mmCIF file of C-alpha atoms in Angstrom:
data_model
loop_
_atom_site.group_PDB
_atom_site.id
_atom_site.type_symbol
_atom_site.label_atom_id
_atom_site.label_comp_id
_atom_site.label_asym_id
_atom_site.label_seq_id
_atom_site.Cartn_x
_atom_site.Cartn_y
_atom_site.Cartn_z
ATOM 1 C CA UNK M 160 2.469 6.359 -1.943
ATOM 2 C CA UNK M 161 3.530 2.473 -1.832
ATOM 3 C CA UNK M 162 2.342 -0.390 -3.601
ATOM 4 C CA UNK M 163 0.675 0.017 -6.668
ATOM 5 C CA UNK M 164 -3.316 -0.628 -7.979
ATOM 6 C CA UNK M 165 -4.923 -1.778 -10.880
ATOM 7 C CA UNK M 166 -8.845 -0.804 -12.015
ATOM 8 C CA UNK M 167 -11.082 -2.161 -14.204
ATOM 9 C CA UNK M 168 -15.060 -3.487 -15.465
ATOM 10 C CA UNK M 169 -16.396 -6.486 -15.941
ATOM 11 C CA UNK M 170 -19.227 -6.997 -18.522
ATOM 12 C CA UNK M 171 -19.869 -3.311 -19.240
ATOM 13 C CA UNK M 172 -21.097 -2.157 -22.743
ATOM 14 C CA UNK M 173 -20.556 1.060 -23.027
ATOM 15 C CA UNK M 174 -17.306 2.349 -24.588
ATOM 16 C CA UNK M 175 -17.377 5.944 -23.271
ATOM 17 C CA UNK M 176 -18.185 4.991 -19.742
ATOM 18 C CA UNK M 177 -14.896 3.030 -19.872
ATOM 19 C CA UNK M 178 -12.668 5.613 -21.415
ATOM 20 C CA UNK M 179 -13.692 7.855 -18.729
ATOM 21 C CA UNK M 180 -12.643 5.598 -16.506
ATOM 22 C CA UNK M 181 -9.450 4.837 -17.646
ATOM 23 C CA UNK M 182 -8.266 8.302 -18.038
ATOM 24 C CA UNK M 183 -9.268 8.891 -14.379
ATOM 25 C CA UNK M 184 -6.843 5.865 -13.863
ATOM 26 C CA UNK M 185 -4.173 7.358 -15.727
ATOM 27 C CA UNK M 186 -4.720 10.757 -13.797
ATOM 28 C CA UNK M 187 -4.729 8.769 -10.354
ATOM 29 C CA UNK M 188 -1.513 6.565 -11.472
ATOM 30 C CA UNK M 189 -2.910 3.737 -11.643
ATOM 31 C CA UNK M 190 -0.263 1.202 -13.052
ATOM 32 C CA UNK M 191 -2.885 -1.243 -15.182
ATOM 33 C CA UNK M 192 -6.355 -1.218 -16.373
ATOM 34 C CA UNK M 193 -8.785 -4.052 -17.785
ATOM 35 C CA UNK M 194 -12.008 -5.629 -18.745
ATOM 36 C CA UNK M 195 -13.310 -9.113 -18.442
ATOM 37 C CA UNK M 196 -15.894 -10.124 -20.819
ATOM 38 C CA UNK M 197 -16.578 -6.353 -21.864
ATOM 39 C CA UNK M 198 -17.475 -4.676 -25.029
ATOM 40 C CA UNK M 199 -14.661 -2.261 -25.619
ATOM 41 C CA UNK M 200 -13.648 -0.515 -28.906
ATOM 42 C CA UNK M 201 -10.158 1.403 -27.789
ATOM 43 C CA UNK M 202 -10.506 3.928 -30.735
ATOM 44 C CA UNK M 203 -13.838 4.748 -29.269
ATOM 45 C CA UNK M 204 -13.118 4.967 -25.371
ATOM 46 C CA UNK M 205 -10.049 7.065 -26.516
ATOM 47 C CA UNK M 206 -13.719 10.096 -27.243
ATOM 48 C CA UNK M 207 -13.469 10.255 -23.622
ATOM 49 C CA UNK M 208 -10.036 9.443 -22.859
ATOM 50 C CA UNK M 209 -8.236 12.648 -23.987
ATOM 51 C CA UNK M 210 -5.310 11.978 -21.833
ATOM 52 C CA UNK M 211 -4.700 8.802 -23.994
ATOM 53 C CA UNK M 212 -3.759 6.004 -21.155
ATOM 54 C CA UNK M 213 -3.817 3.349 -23.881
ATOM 55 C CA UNK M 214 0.047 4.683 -24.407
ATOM 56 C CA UNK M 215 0.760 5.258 -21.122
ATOM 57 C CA UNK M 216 -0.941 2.535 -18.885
ATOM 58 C CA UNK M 217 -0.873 -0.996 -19.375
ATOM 59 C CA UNK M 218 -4.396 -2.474 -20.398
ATOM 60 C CA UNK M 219 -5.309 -6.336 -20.422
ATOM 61 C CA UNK M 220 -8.851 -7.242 -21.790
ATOM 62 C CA UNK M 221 -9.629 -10.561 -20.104
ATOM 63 C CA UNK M 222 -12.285 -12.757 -22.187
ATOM 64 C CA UNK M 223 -13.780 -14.100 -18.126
ATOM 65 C CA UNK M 224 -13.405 -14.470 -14.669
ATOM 66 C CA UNK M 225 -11.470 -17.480 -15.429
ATOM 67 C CA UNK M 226 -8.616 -15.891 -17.539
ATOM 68 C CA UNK M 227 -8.104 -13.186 -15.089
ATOM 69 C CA UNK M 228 -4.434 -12.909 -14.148
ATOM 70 C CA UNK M 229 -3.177 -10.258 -11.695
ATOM 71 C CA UNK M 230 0.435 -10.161 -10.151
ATOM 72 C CA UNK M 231 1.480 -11.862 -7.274
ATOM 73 C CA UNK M 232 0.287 -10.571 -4.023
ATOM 74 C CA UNK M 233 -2.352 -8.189 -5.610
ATOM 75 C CA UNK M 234 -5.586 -8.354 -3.851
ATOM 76 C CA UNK M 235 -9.235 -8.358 -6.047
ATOM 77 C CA UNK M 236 -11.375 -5.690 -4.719
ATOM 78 C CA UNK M 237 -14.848 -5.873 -5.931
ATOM 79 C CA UNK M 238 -16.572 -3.028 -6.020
ATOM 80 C CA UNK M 239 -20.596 -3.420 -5.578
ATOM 81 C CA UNK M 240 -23.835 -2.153 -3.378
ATOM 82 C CA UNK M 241 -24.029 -5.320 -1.381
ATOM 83 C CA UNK M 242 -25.302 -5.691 2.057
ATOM 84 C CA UNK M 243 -22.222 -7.610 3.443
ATOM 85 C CA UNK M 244 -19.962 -5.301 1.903
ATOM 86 C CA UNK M 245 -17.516 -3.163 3.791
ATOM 87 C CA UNK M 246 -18.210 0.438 3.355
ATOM 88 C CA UNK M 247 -15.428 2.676 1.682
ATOM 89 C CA UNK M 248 -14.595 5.169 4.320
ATOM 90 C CA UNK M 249 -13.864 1.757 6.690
ATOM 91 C CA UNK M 250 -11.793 -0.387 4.248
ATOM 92 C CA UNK M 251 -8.565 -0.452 4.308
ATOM 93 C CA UNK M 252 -6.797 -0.131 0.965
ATOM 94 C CA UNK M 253 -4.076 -3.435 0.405
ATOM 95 C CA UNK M 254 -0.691 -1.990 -1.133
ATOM 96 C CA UNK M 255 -1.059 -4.197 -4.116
ATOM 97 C CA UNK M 256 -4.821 -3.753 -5.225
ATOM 98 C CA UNK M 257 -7.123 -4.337 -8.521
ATOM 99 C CA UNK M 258 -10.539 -2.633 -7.576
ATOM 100 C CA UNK M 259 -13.310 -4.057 -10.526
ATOM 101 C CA UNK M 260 -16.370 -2.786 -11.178
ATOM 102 C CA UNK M 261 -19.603 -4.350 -12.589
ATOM 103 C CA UNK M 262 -21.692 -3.230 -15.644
ATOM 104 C CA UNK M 263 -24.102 -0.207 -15.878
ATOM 105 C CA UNK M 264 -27.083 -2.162 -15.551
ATOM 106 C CA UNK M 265 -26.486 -4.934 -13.681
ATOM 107 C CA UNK M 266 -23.740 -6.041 -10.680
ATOM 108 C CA UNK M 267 -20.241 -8.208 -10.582
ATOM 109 C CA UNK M 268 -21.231 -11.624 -11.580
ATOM 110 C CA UNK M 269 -20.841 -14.374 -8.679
ATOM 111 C CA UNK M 270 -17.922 -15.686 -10.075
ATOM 112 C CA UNK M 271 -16.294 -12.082 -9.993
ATOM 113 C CA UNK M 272 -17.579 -11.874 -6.642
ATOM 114 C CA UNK M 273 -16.221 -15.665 -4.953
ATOM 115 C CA UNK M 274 -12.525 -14.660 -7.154
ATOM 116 C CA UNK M 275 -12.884 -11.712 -5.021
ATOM 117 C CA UNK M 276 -10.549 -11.040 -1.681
ATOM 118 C CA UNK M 277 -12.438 -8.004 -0.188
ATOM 119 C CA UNK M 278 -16.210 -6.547 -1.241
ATOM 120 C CA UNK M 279 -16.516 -2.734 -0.913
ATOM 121 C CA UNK M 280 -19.586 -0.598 -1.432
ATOM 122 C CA UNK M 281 -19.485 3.358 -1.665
ATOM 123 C CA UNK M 282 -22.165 4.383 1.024
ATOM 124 C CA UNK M 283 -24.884 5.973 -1.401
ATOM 125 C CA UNK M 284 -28.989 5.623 -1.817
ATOM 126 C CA UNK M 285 -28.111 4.217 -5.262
ATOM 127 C CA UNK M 286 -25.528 3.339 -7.617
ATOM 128 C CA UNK M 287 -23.892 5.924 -10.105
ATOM 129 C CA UNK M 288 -21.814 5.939 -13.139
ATOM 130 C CA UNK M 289 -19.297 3.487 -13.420
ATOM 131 C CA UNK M 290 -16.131 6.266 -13.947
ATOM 132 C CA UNK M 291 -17.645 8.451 -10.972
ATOM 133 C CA UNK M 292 -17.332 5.023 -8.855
ATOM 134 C CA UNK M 293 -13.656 4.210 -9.736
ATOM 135 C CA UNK M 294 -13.178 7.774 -9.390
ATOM 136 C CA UNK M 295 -14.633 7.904 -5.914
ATOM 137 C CA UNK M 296 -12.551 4.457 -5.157
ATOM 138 C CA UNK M 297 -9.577 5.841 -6.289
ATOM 139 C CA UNK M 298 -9.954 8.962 -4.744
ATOM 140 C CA UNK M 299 -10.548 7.111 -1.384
ATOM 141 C CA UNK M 300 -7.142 5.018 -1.577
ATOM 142 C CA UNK M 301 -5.122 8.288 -2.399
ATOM 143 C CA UNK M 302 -6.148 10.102 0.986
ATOM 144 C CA UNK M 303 -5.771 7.120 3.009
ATOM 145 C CA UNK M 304 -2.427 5.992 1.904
ATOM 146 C CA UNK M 305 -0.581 8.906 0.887
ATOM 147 C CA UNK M 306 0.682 11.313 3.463
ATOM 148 C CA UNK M 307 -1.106 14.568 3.979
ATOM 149 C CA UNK M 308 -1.498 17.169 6.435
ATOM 150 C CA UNK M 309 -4.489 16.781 8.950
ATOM 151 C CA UNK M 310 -7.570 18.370 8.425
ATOM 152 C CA UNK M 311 -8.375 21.259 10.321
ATOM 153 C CA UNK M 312 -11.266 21.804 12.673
ATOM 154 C CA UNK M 313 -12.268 25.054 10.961
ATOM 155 C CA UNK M 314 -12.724 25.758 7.924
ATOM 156 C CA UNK M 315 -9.919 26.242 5.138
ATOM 157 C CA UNK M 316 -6.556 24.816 4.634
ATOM 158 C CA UNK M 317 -4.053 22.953 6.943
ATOM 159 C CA UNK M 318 -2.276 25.219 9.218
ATOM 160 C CA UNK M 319 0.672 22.859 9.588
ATOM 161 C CA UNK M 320 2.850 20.725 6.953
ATOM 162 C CA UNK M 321 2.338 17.416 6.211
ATOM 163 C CA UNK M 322 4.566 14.514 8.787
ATOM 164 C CA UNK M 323 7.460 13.437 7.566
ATOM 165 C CA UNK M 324 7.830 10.200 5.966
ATOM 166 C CA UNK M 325 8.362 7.172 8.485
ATOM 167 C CA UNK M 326 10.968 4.752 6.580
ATOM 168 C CA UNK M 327 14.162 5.147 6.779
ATOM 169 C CA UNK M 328 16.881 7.009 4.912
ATOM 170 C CA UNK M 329 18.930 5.197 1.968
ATOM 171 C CA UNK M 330 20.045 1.965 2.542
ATOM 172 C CA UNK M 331 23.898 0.483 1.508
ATOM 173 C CA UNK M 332 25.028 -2.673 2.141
ATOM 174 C CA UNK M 333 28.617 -1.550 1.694
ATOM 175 C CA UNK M 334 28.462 1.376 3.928
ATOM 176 C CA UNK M 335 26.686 -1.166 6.642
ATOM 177 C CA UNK M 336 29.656 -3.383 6.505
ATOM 178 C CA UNK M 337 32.107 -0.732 7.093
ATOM 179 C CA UNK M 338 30.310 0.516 9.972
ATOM 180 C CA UNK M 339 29.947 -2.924 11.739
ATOM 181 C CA UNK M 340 34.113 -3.482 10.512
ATOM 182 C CA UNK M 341 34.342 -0.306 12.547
ATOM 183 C CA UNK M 342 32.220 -1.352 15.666
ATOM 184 C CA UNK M 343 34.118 -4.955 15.625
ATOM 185 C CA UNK M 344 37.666 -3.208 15.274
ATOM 186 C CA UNK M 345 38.601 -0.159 18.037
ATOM 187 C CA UNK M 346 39.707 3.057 15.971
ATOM 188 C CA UNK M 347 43.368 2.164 17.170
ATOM 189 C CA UNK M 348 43.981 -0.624 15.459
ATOM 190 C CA UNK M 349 43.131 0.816 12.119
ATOM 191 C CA UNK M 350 45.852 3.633 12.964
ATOM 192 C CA UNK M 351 48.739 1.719 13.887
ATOM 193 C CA UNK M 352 48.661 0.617 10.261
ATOM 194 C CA UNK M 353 49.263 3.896 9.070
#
């Protein structure tokens, strides 16, 4: 898979919710997690974040919407049951993403919302756990960007490998320049010198 993603909370409270969710990051590779203006106690998350991502995944606890930072070229995906909101199974994921997700009781703020590039919502009747959210989000941007075999009609497995990858094969300058010495030169010339 290219590109790279980021998830994280804003304004959540509770510590475990967050742990699971940032061991579900860790599990789906996610390459940062973080909170903005959040109540989180690492030592506590870490109850349910047995795989440990604090020492394996950056995380960056942003005091508000303000101090939030993200690379160049990342794209903020909020997260959030909103009318206007484009539903999961028709977004598509940017390479460089950082999905955020609001509190337990409550929704992304309206300045989360206008820092925002894109607006998701997971078609449901009503909103669940924050972790089974990111999860689902997370889930959603593996099978869409990451190359697997087709589903079959009937019931089971694929019957037929995945495609092939559609870049290229390794790239050299040097070997490049060679080549185009060789196209610019006819194979005779570089005998007579021998």
């Amino acid at each position: 898979m290219r590109g790279y993603f980021g998830i994280g909370v804003e304004g959540i409270s509770k510590t475990m919710n967050v742990g699971n969710l940032f061991r579900t990051a860790h599990a789906f590779g996610a390459s940062f997690v973080f909170t903005v203006d959040a109540t989180y106690e690492r030592t506590l998350g870490q109850k349910a974040d047995t795989s440990k991502s604090g020492g394996h995944v950056p995380f960056y606890s942003f005091p508000g919407v303000a101090e939030v930072m993200l690379p160049d070229g990342c794209k903020l995906v909020g997260v959030e049951l909103l009318e206007d909101a484009t539903e999961l199974p028709s977004f598509r994921h940017p390479q460089q993403a950082a999905y955020v997700l609001g509190p337990e009781r409550g929704s992304l703020s309206p300045a989360m919302l206008a820092r925002c590039d894109h607006t998701i919502k997971i078609p449901m009747a009503f909103c669940v756990n924050v972790g089974i959210a990111g999860a689902i989000v997370m889930y959603d941007r593996l099978i869409s960007q990451s190359r697997f075999a087709a589903r079959p009609v009937a019931e089971g497995g694929p019957v037929e490998a995945p495609p092939e990858p559609r870049h290229g094969g390794r790239f050299s300058r040097k070997a490049q320049a060679r080549m185009k010495a060789f196209e610019d030169t006819p194979p005779e010339v570089f005998n007579e010198g021998e």
